PDB file of C-alpha atoms in Angstrom:
ATOM      1  CA  MET A   1      22.148  -4.441  -8.362  1.00 69.00           C
ATOM      2  CA  ILE A   2      22.097  -0.411  -9.155  1.00 77.00           C
ATOM      3  CA  VAL A   3      21.953  -0.050  -5.320  1.00 80.00           C
ATOM      4  CA  PRO A   4      23.275  -1.489  -2.331  1.00 82.00           C
ATOM      5  CA  LEU A   5      19.789  -3.576  -0.948  1.00 82.00           C
ATOM      6  CA  ALA A   6      20.466  -1.596   1.890  1.00 82.00           C
ATOM      7  CA  HIS A   7      19.974   1.099   0.713  1.00 85.00           C
ATOM      8  CA  VAL A   8      16.633  -0.453  -0.639  1.00 88.00           C
ATOM      9  CA  LEU A   9      15.454  -1.924   2.791  1.00 87.00           C
ATOM     10  CA  ILE A  10      16.032   2.139   4.015  1.00 87.00           C
ATOM     11  CA  LEU A  11      13.436   3.392   1.606  1.00 90.00           C
ATOM     12  CA  ALA A  12      10.872   0.392   2.296  1.00 90.00           C
ATOM     13  CA  GLY A  13      11.497   1.079   6.127  1.00 89.00           C
ATOM     14  CA  ILE A  14      10.904   4.426   5.311  1.00 90.00           C
ATOM     15  CA  ILE A  15       7.699   4.590   3.884  1.00 92.00           C
ATOM     16  CA  PHE A  16       6.581   1.416   6.274  1.00 91.00           C
ATOM     17  CA  ALA A  17       6.913   3.434   8.934  1.00 90.00           C
ATOM     18  CA  LEU A  18       5.323   5.753   6.983  1.00 91.00           C
ATOM     19  CA  GLY A  19       2.225   3.910   6.576  1.00 91.00           C
ATOM     20  CA  LEU A  20       2.188   3.278  10.223  1.00 90.00           C
ATOM     21  CA  ALA A  21       1.509   6.789  11.117  1.00 89.00           C
ATOM     22  CA  CYS A  22      -0.992   6.817   9.585  1.00 89.00           C
ATOM     23  CA  VAL A  23      -2.903   4.170  10.599  1.00 90.00           C
ATOM     24  CA  ILE A  24      -2.217   5.178  14.038  1.00 88.00           C
ATOM     25  CA  ALA A  25      -2.679   9.266  13.734  1.00 87.00           C
ATOM     26  CA  TRP A  26      -5.389   8.782  11.057  1.00 84.00           C
ATOM     27  CA  ARG A  27      -7.949   6.593  13.970  1.00 82.00           C
ATOM     28  CA  THR A  28     -10.597   8.232  13.449  1.00 82.00           C
ATOM     29  CA  ASN A  29     -10.817   7.678   9.689  1.00 85.00           C
ATOM     30  CA  VAL A  30     -11.144   4.780   8.268  1.00 88.00           C
ATOM     31  CA  ILE A  31     -10.778   5.116   4.984  1.00 88.00           C
ATOM     32  CA  MET A  32      -7.507   6.540   5.504  1.00 89.00           C
ATOM     33  CA  MET A  33      -5.940   3.772   7.998  1.00 90.00           C
ATOM     34  CA  LEU A  34      -6.719   2.110   4.901  1.00 91.00           C
ATOM     35  CA  ILE A  35      -4.794   4.039   2.791  1.00 91.00           C
ATOM     36  CA  GLY A  36      -1.530   3.894   5.452  1.00 92.00           C
ATOM     37  CA  ILE A  37      -1.910   0.067   4.754  1.00 93.00           C
ATOM     38  CA  GLU A  38      -1.841   0.514   1.509  1.00 92.00           C
ATOM     39  CA  ILE A  39       1.642   2.044   1.787  1.00 93.00           C
ATOM     40  CA  MET A  40       3.022  -0.675   3.976  1.00 93.00           C
ATOM     41  CA  LEU A  41       1.863  -3.210   2.007  1.00 93.00           C
ATOM     42  CA  ASN A  42       3.975  -1.237  -0.798  1.00 92.00           C
ATOM     43  CA  ALA A  43       6.664  -1.053   1.035  1.00 93.00           C
ATOM     44  CA  ALA A  44       6.738  -4.869   1.726  1.00 93.00           C
ATOM     45  CA  MET A  45       6.345  -5.468  -1.767  1.00 92.00           C
ATOM     46  CA  LEU A  46       9.317  -3.090  -2.338  1.00 92.00           C
ATOM     47  CA  VAL A  47      11.737  -5.083  -0.182  1.00 92.00           C
ATOM     48  CA  ALA A  48      10.276  -8.930  -2.197  1.00 92.00           C
ATOM     49  CA  VAL A  49      11.560  -7.047  -5.011  1.00 91.00           C
ATOM     50  CA  GLY A  50      14.714  -5.631  -4.120  1.00 89.00           C
ATOM     51  CA  GLY A  51      15.980  -9.416  -2.906  1.00 88.00           C
ATOM     52  CA  SER A  52      14.847 -10.732  -5.940  1.00 87.00           C
ATOM     53  CA  ARG A  53      17.371  -8.624  -7.455  1.00 86.00           C
ATOM     54  CA  LEU A  54      19.287  -9.110  -5.717  1.00 84.00           C
ATOM     55  CA  TRP A  55      19.802 -13.310  -5.285  1.00 83.00           C
ATOM     56  CA  GLY A  56      18.570 -13.236  -8.932  1.00 81.00           C
ATOM     57  CA  ALA A  57      14.924 -15.479  -8.161  1.00 83.00           C
ATOM     58  CA  THR A  58      12.232 -15.595  -9.300  1.00 85.00           C
ATOM     59  CA  ASP A  59      10.658 -15.891  -5.297  1.00 87.00           C
ATOM     60  CA  GLY A  60      10.538 -11.751  -4.889  1.00 87.00           C
ATOM     61  CA  GLN A  61       8.662 -10.682  -7.828  1.00 89.00           C
ATOM     62  CA  VAL A  62       6.344 -13.311  -7.781  1.00 90.00           C
ATOM     63  CA  PHE A  63       5.493 -12.488  -3.946  1.00 91.00           C
ATOM     64  CA  ALA A  64       4.599  -9.000  -4.718  1.00 91.00           C
ATOM     65  CA  LEU A  65       2.243 -10.201  -6.887  1.00 91.00           C
ATOM     66  CA  MET A  66       0.743 -12.287  -4.840  1.00 91.00           C
ATOM     67  CA  ILE A  67       1.019  -9.359  -2.257  1.00 92.00           C
ATOM     68  CA  MET A  68      -0.687  -7.252  -5.030  1.00 91.00           C
ATOM     69  CA  ALA A  69      -3.610  -9.560  -5.593  1.00 91.00           C
ATOM     70  CA  MET A  70      -4.262  -9.987  -1.474  1.00 91.00           C
ATOM     71  CA  THR A  71      -5.077  -6.607  -2.248  1.00 92.00           C
ATOM     72  CA  SER A  72      -7.078  -6.239  -4.263  1.00 92.00           C
ATOM     73  CA  ALA A  73      -9.632  -7.994  -2.646  1.00 92.00           C
ATOM     74  CA  GLU A  74      -8.648  -7.116   0.760  1.00 92.00           C
ATOM     75  CA  VAL A  75      -9.417  -3.464  -0.239  1.00 92.00           C
ATOM     76  CA  SER A  76     -12.626  -4.151  -2.563  1.00 91.00           C
ATOM     77  CA  LEU A  77     -14.180  -5.882   0.684  1.00 92.00           C
ATOM     78  CA  ALA A  78     -12.902  -3.434   3.499  1.00 91.00           C
ATOM     79  CA  LEU A  79     -14.530  -0.266   0.851  1.00 91.00           C
ATOM     80  CA  ALA A  80     -17.212  -2.797   0.650  1.00 90.00           C
ATOM     81  CA  LEU A  81     -17.661  -2.974   5.019  1.00 89.00           C
ATOM     82  CA  VAL A  82     -16.886   1.028   4.075  1.00 89.00           C
ATOM     83  CA  VAL A  83     -19.741   2.025   2.862  1.00 88.00           C
ATOM     84  CA  TYR A  84     -22.130  -1.052   4.671  1.00 87.00           C
ATOM     85  CA  LEU A  85     -21.215   1.113   7.244  1.00 86.00           C
ATOM     86  CA  HIS A  86     -21.333   4.752   6.356  1.00 86.00           C
ATOM     87  CA  ARG A  87     -25.150   3.282   5.272  1.00 85.00           C
ATOM     88  CA  ARG A  88     -25.608   2.231   9.016  1.00 83.00           C
ATOM     89  CA  LYS A  89     -23.937   5.593  10.644  1.00 80.00           C
ATOM     90  CA  LYS A  90     -23.566   7.942   7.973  1.00 80.00           C
ATOM     91  CA  THR A  91     -19.728   8.293   8.344  1.00 78.00           C
ATOM     92  CA  VAL A  92     -16.677   6.381   8.958  1.00 79.00           C
ATOM     93  CA  ASN A  93     -14.841   8.140  12.087  1.00 80.00           C
ATOM     94  CA  ALA A  94     -13.984   4.862  14.070  1.00 79.00           C
ATOM     95  CA  ASP A  95     -14.441   5.439  17.267  1.00 79.00           C
ATOM     96  CA  GLU A  96     -18.770   5.739  16.155  1.00 78.00           C
ATOM     97  CA  PHE A  97     -18.366   2.587  15.848  1.00 78.00           C
ATOM     98  CA  ASP A  98     -18.191   0.835  18.918  1.00 80.00           C
ATOM     99  CA  SER A  99     -21.457  -1.316  19.124  1.00 79.00           C
ATOM    100  CA  MET A 100     -21.858  -4.763  18.438  1.00 76.00           C
ATOM    101  CA  LYS A 101     -25.609  -6.441  17.558  1.00 72.00           C
ATOM    102  CA  GLY A 102     -25.997  -9.613  18.208  1.00 60.00           C
TER     103      GLY A 102
ATOM    104  CA  MET B   1      23.004   6.891 -13.832  1.00 82.00           C
ATOM    105  CA  GLU B   2      20.324   4.584 -12.890  1.00 82.00           C
ATOM    106  CA  GLN B   3      21.731   5.412  -9.316  1.00 86.00           C
ATOM    107  CA  ILE B   4      20.835   8.768  -9.097  1.00 90.00           C
ATOM    108  CA  ILE B   5      17.306   8.461 -10.760  1.00 90.00           C
ATOM    109  CA  PHE B   6      17.181   5.874  -7.948  1.00 90.00           C
ATOM    110  CA  TYR B   7      17.880   8.603  -5.555  1.00 91.00           C
ATOM    111  CA  ILE B   8      15.409  11.392  -6.761  1.00 92.00           C
ATOM    112  CA  LEU B   9      12.793   8.321  -6.972  1.00 92.00           C
ATOM    113  CA  ALA B  10      13.377   7.341  -3.651  1.00 92.00           C
ATOM    114  CA  ALA B  11      12.574  10.866  -2.474  1.00 93.00           C
ATOM    115  CA  ILE B  12       9.245  11.368  -5.089  1.00 93.00           C
ATOM    116  CA  ILE B  13       8.486   8.371  -3.091  1.00 93.00           C
ATOM    117  CA  VAL B  14       9.179   9.926   0.231  1.00 93.00           C
ATOM    118  CA  ILE B  15       7.800  13.319   0.173  1.00 94.00           C
ATOM    119  CA  ALA B  16       4.478  12.617  -1.655  1.00 93.00           C
ATOM    120  CA  THR B  17       3.834   9.905   1.449  1.00 92.00           C
ATOM    121  CA  LEU B  18       4.316  12.667   3.770  1.00 91.00           C
ATOM    122  CA  PHE B  19       2.407  15.013   1.833  1.00 91.00           C
ATOM    123  CA  ALA B  20      -0.071  12.100   1.448  1.00 90.00           C
ATOM    124  CA  ILE B  21      -0.618  11.058   5.096  1.00 88.00           C
ATOM    125  CA  THR B  22      -0.693  14.466   6.423  1.00 86.00           C
ATOM    126  CA  GLU B  23      -3.483  15.861   4.023  1.00 83.00           C
ATOM    127  CA  ARG B  24      -6.762  16.355   5.365  1.00 83.00           C
ATOM    128  CA  HIS B  25      -8.562  16.129   2.142  1.00 86.00           C
ATOM    129  CA  THR B  26      -8.582  12.682   1.498  1.00 87.00           C
ATOM    130  CA  VAL B  27      -8.935  12.807  -2.626  1.00 89.00           C
ATOM    131  CA  HIS B  28      -6.235  14.572  -2.614  1.00 90.00           C
ATOM    132  CA  ALA B  29      -3.920  12.157  -0.840  1.00 90.00           C
ATOM    133  CA  ILE B  30      -5.068   9.783  -3.341  1.00 91.00           C
ATOM    134  CA  VAL B  31      -3.866  11.987  -6.099  1.00 92.00           C
ATOM    135  CA  TYR B  32      -0.218  12.285  -3.959  1.00 92.00           C
ATOM    136  CA  LEU B  33      -0.791   8.632  -2.840  1.00 92.00           C
ATOM    137  CA  VAL B  34      -1.098   8.037  -6.984  1.00 93.00           C
ATOM    138  CA  THR B  35       2.125   9.745  -7.546  1.00 92.00           C
ATOM    139  CA  SER B  36       4.076   7.964  -5.547  1.00 93.00           C
ATOM    140  CA  PHE B  37       3.238   4.178  -6.137  1.00 92.00           C
ATOM    141  CA  PHE B  38       4.558   5.882 -10.127  1.00 93.00           C
ATOM    142  CA  ALA B  39       7.799   6.644  -8.458  1.00 93.00           C
ATOM    143  CA  LEU B  40       8.132   3.279  -6.958  1.00 92.00           C
ATOM    144  CA  ALA B  41       6.772   1.575 -10.171  1.00 92.00           C
ATOM    145  CA  VAL B  42       9.594   3.166 -12.208  1.00 92.00           C
ATOM    146  CA  ILE B  43      11.864   1.380  -8.890  1.00 92.00           C
ATOM    147  CA  PHE B  44      10.416  -1.767  -9.150  1.00 91.00           C
ATOM    148  CA  TYR B  45      11.472  -1.235 -12.914  1.00 90.00           C
ATOM    149  CA  LEU B  46      15.457  -0.216 -12.375  1.00 89.00           C
ATOM    150  CA  LEU B  47      15.058  -3.379 -10.027  1.00 88.00           C
ATOM    151  CA  GLY B  48      14.595  -5.363 -12.558  1.00 85.00           C
ATOM    152  CA  ALA B  49      10.793  -6.092 -12.371  1.00 86.00           C
ATOM    153  CA  PRO B  50       9.333  -4.779 -14.869  1.00 87.00           C
ATOM    154  CA  LEU B  51       6.400  -6.962 -15.302  1.00 89.00           C
ATOM    155  CA  VAL B  52       5.881  -5.874 -11.640  1.00 89.00           C
ATOM    156  CA  ALA B  53       6.126  -2.680 -12.477  1.00 91.00           C
ATOM    157  CA  VAL B  54       4.063  -2.402 -14.863  1.00 92.00           C
ATOM    158  CA  PHE B  55       0.883  -4.013 -12.136  1.00 91.00           C
ATOM    159  CA  GLU B  56       1.769  -1.426  -9.548  1.00 90.00           C
ATOM    160  CA  VAL B  57       0.453   1.089 -12.073  1.00 92.00           C
ATOM    161  CA  ILE B  58      -2.367  -1.075 -13.936  1.00 92.00           C
ATOM    162  CA  ILE B  59      -3.985  -3.140 -10.003  1.00 90.00           C
ATOM    163  CA  TYR B  60      -2.258  -0.350  -7.692  1.00 88.00           C
ATOM    164  CA  ALA B  61      -2.587   2.997  -9.438  1.00 88.00           C
ATOM    165  CA  GLY B  62      -5.283   2.671 -11.389  1.00 89.00           C
ATOM    166  CA  ALA B  63      -7.655   0.106 -10.132  1.00 90.00           C
ATOM    167  CA  ILE B  64      -7.138   0.147  -6.184  1.00 90.00           C
ATOM    168  CA  MET B  65      -7.266   4.030  -5.815  1.00 91.00           C
ATOM    169  CA  VAL B  66      -9.479   4.314  -7.732  1.00 91.00           C
ATOM    170  CA  LEU B  67     -11.303   2.675  -6.216  1.00 90.00           C
ATOM    171  CA  PHE B  68     -10.528   4.464  -3.331  1.00 90.00           C
ATOM    172  CA  LEU B  69     -11.411   7.647  -5.541  1.00 91.00           C
ATOM    173  CA  PHE B  70     -15.368   5.935  -6.178  1.00 90.00           C
ATOM    174  CA  VAL B  71     -16.074   5.011  -2.602  1.00 89.00           C
ATOM    175  CA  ILE B  72     -15.016   9.291  -1.015  1.00 88.00           C
ATOM    176  CA  MET B  73     -17.368  10.489  -4.228  1.00 89.00           C
ATOM    177  CA  MET B  74     -19.758   7.752  -3.803  1.00 87.00           C
ATOM    178  CA  LEU B  75     -20.351   8.417   0.422  1.00 85.00           C
ATOM    179  CA  ASP B  76     -19.552  11.650  -0.070  1.00 81.00           C
ATOM    180  CA  LEU B  77     -16.597  12.344   1.687  1.00 78.00           C
ATOM    181  CA  GLY B  78     -14.856  15.184  -0.122  1.00 73.00           C
ATOM    182  CA  HIS B  79     -15.249  17.711   3.027  1.00 76.00           C
ATOM    183  CA  PRO B  80     -12.296  18.024   4.847  1.00 71.00           C
ATOM    184  CA  GLU B  81     -13.771  20.571   7.055  1.00 71.00           C
ATOM    185  CA  LYS B  82     -16.279  17.688   8.347  1.00 71.00           C
ATOM    186  CA  VAL B  83     -13.441  16.123   8.553  1.00 70.00           C
ATOM    187  CA  SER B  84     -11.797  16.021  12.425  1.00 70.00           C
ATOM    188  CA  SER B  85      -7.777  16.265  11.358  1.00 72.00           C
ATOM    189  CA  PRO B  86      -5.517  14.078  14.133  1.00 74.00           C
ATOM    190  CA  GLY B  87      -4.241  16.674  16.427  1.00 74.00           C
ATOM    191  CA  TRP B  88      -0.819  16.545  18.370  1.00 75.00           C
ATOM    192  CA  ARG B  89      -2.220  13.708  20.285  1.00 77.00           C
ATOM    193  CA  ASP B  90      -2.397  11.493  17.550  1.00 76.00           C
ATOM    194  CA  TRP B  91       0.418  12.344  16.094  1.00 81.00           C
ATOM    195  CA  TRP B  92       3.090  11.598  18.875  1.00 84.00           C
ATOM    196  CA  PRO B  93       2.589   7.624  19.500  1.00 83.00           C
ATOM    197  CA  ALA B  94       2.914   7.303  15.253  1.00 82.00           C
ATOM    198  CA  THR B  95       6.639   9.600  15.490  1.00 85.00           C
ATOM    199  CA  LEU B  96       7.263   7.646  18.282  1.00 87.00           C
ATOM    200  CA  LEU B  97       6.959   4.262  16.956  1.00 86.00           C
ATOM    201  CA  GLY B  98       7.737   5.654  13.061  1.00 85.00           C
ATOM    202  CA  GLY B  99      11.071   6.722  15.014  1.00 87.00           C
ATOM    203  CA  VAL B 100      11.676   3.413  16.675  1.00 88.00           C
ATOM    204  CA  LEU B 101      11.381   2.080  13.071  1.00 83.00           C
ATOM    205  CA  LEU B 102      13.751   4.350  11.209  1.00 83.00           C
ATOM    206  CA  ALA B 103      16.330   3.939  14.231  1.00 87.00           C
ATOM    207  CA  ALA B 104      16.469   0.339  13.753  1.00 83.00           C
ATOM    208  CA  THR B 105      16.545   0.493   9.986  1.00 79.00           C
ATOM    209  CA  VAL B 106      18.775   2.474  10.276  1.00 80.00           C
ATOM    210  CA  LEU B 107      21.298   0.185  11.977  1.00 82.00           C
ATOM    211  CA  LEU B 108      21.348  -1.825   9.262  1.00 73.00           C
ATOM    212  CA  LEU B 109      23.327   1.278   7.119  1.00 72.00           C
ATOM    213  CA  THR B 110      25.776   1.032  10.425  1.00 76.00           C
ATOM    214  CA  VAL B 111      26.516  -3.058  10.381  1.00 75.00           C
ATOM    215  CA  PRO B 112      28.760  -4.027   6.770  1.00 69.00           C
ATOM    216  CA  HIS B 113      26.759  -7.485   5.357  1.00 64.00           C
ATOM    217  CA  ALA B 114      28.034  -9.263   2.577  1.00 58.00           C
ATOM    218  CA  GLY B 115      25.486  -9.686   0.588  1.00 58.00           C
ATOM    219  CA  PRO B 116      25.405 -13.215  -2.304  1.00 57.00           C
ATOM    220  CA  ALA B 117      27.180 -11.230  -5.506  1.00 58.00           C
ATOM    221  CA  GLY B 118      23.613 -10.251  -7.357  1.00 62.00           C
ATOM    222  CA  GLY B 119      22.690 -12.838  -9.787  1.00 65.00           C
ATOM    223  CA  GLY B 120      21.230 -11.540 -13.756  1.00 68.00           C
ATOM    224  CA  ALA B 121      17.970  -9.936 -13.870  1.00 70.00           C
ATOM    225  CA  ILE B 122      14.849 -11.333 -14.560  1.00 76.00           C
ATOM    226  CA  GLY B 123      13.326 -11.647 -17.489  1.00 79.00           C
ATOM    227  CA  VAL B 124       9.619 -11.839 -17.792  1.00 82.00           C
ATOM    228  CA  ARG B 125       9.457 -15.801 -19.368  1.00 85.00           C
ATOM    229  CA  ASP B 126      11.381 -16.317 -16.238  1.00 83.00           C
ATOM    230  CA  PHE B 127       9.321 -14.721 -14.070  1.00 84.00           C
ATOM    231  CA  ALA B 128       6.107 -16.378 -15.883  1.00 86.00           C
ATOM    232  CA  ARG B 129       7.828 -19.706 -15.597  1.00 86.00           C
ATOM    233  CA  ALA B 130       8.173 -19.055 -12.032  1.00 85.00           C
ATOM    234  CA  LEU B 131       4.784 -18.428 -11.491  1.00 86.00           C
ATOM    235  CA  PHE B 132       3.094 -20.889 -13.235  1.00 88.00           C
ATOM    236  CA  ARG B 133       5.259 -23.601 -13.140  1.00 87.00           C
ATOM    237  CA  GLN B 134       6.624 -23.280  -9.734  1.00 87.00           C
ATOM    238  CA  TYR B 135       3.100 -21.166  -8.326  1.00 89.00           C
ATOM    239  CA  GLY B 136       1.158 -22.495  -9.976  1.00 88.00           C
ATOM    240  CA  ILE B 137      -1.137 -23.104  -6.876  1.00 91.00           C
ATOM    241  CA  ALA B 138      -0.189 -19.958  -5.795  1.00 90.00           C
ATOM    242  CA  VAL B 139      -2.501 -18.807  -7.993  1.00 91.00           C
ATOM    243  CA  GLU B 140      -5.163 -20.978  -7.925  1.00 92.00           C
ATOM    244  CA  VAL B 141      -5.313 -20.721  -3.963  1.00 92.00           C
ATOM    245  CA  ILE B 142      -5.306 -16.580  -5.271  1.00 92.00           C
ATOM    246  CA  SER B 143      -7.690 -16.672  -7.937  1.00 92.00           C
ATOM    247  CA  MET B 144     -10.163 -18.694  -5.408  1.00 93.00           C
ATOM    248  CA  GLN B 145      -9.473 -15.838  -2.654  1.00 93.00           C
ATOM    249  CA  LEU B 146     -10.648 -13.037  -4.800  1.00 92.00           C
ATOM    250  CA  LEU B 147     -13.958 -14.717  -6.473  1.00 93.00           C
ATOM    251  CA  PHE B 148     -14.387 -14.477  -2.530  1.00 93.00           C
ATOM    252  CA  ALA B 149     -13.932 -11.511  -2.213  1.00 92.00           C
ATOM    253  CA  LEU B 150     -16.025 -10.665  -4.600  1.00 91.00           C
ATOM    254  CA  VAL B 151     -19.195 -12.476  -2.984  1.00 92.00           C
ATOM    255  CA  GLY B 152     -18.423 -11.323  -0.207  1.00 91.00           C
ATOM    256  CA  ALA B 153     -18.784  -7.724  -1.627  1.00 89.00           C
ATOM    257  CA  LEU B 154     -22.279  -8.492  -3.033  1.00 90.00           C
ATOM    258  CA  TYR B 155     -23.344  -9.464   0.168  1.00 89.00           C
ATOM    259  CA  LEU B 156     -21.995  -6.335   2.276  1.00 86.00           C
ATOM    260  CA  GLY B 157     -23.046  -3.891  -0.497  1.00 81.00           C
ATOM    261  CA  ARG B 158     -26.670  -5.724  -0.443  1.00 83.00           C
ATOM    262  CA  ARG B 159     -29.661  -3.399  -0.310  1.00 76.00           C
ATOM    263  CA  ARG B 160     -31.841  -3.869   2.456  1.00 69.00           C
TER     264      ARG B 160
END
């Protein structure tokens, strides 16, 4: 282990806090909210890889890979939704999407 | 040596992410984020996960961020003057919650914890063996999930 695990966890915590701040602050822009989610998932991957290194187990790396595959599925769906919503309302402002059609 | 590189990369990640989340121009934000992901990939390599580092560059910085760029350019969203940037009213809850998270993280430094002694580095062979033997069913589930995401994206994106 090149650095103590606590430092890796602190770095991951800082990245996660930045991603959370991005999601909360940019509530009006769907694309920036998705970017914030990406940042938070990266922090989670850093924790998994750091733990995998500490214990010498492969599980953390496998889990990081699973997060990556999950993210690519999630982003493709979310961006398809953004395109769909933009086609309907001509905006990506999340406040505009306030009506349901039953 | 590796320790110094780790801290430099950590500083790069934090600064680039900070620029990314405060940038009004979405394309610039994504370029900053790619920088951050490259630095994170090198940290993964330093932590003994070369395969995850390579996938971080290929999938995250290469595929997902380019997908974002495609959508931004397709929808013509690259006009920062049209975007309502978050003001102080939007930033204070974010700062508050982020501060609480950071305080909780820094508490980790003060609590002494004796982790088990470090295991050795994990080779690609061990990684692949765990991935396809122990977690083979998870790989199948992920492949189904990707297929469903593809079908869903096609359904949402069709012309009417």
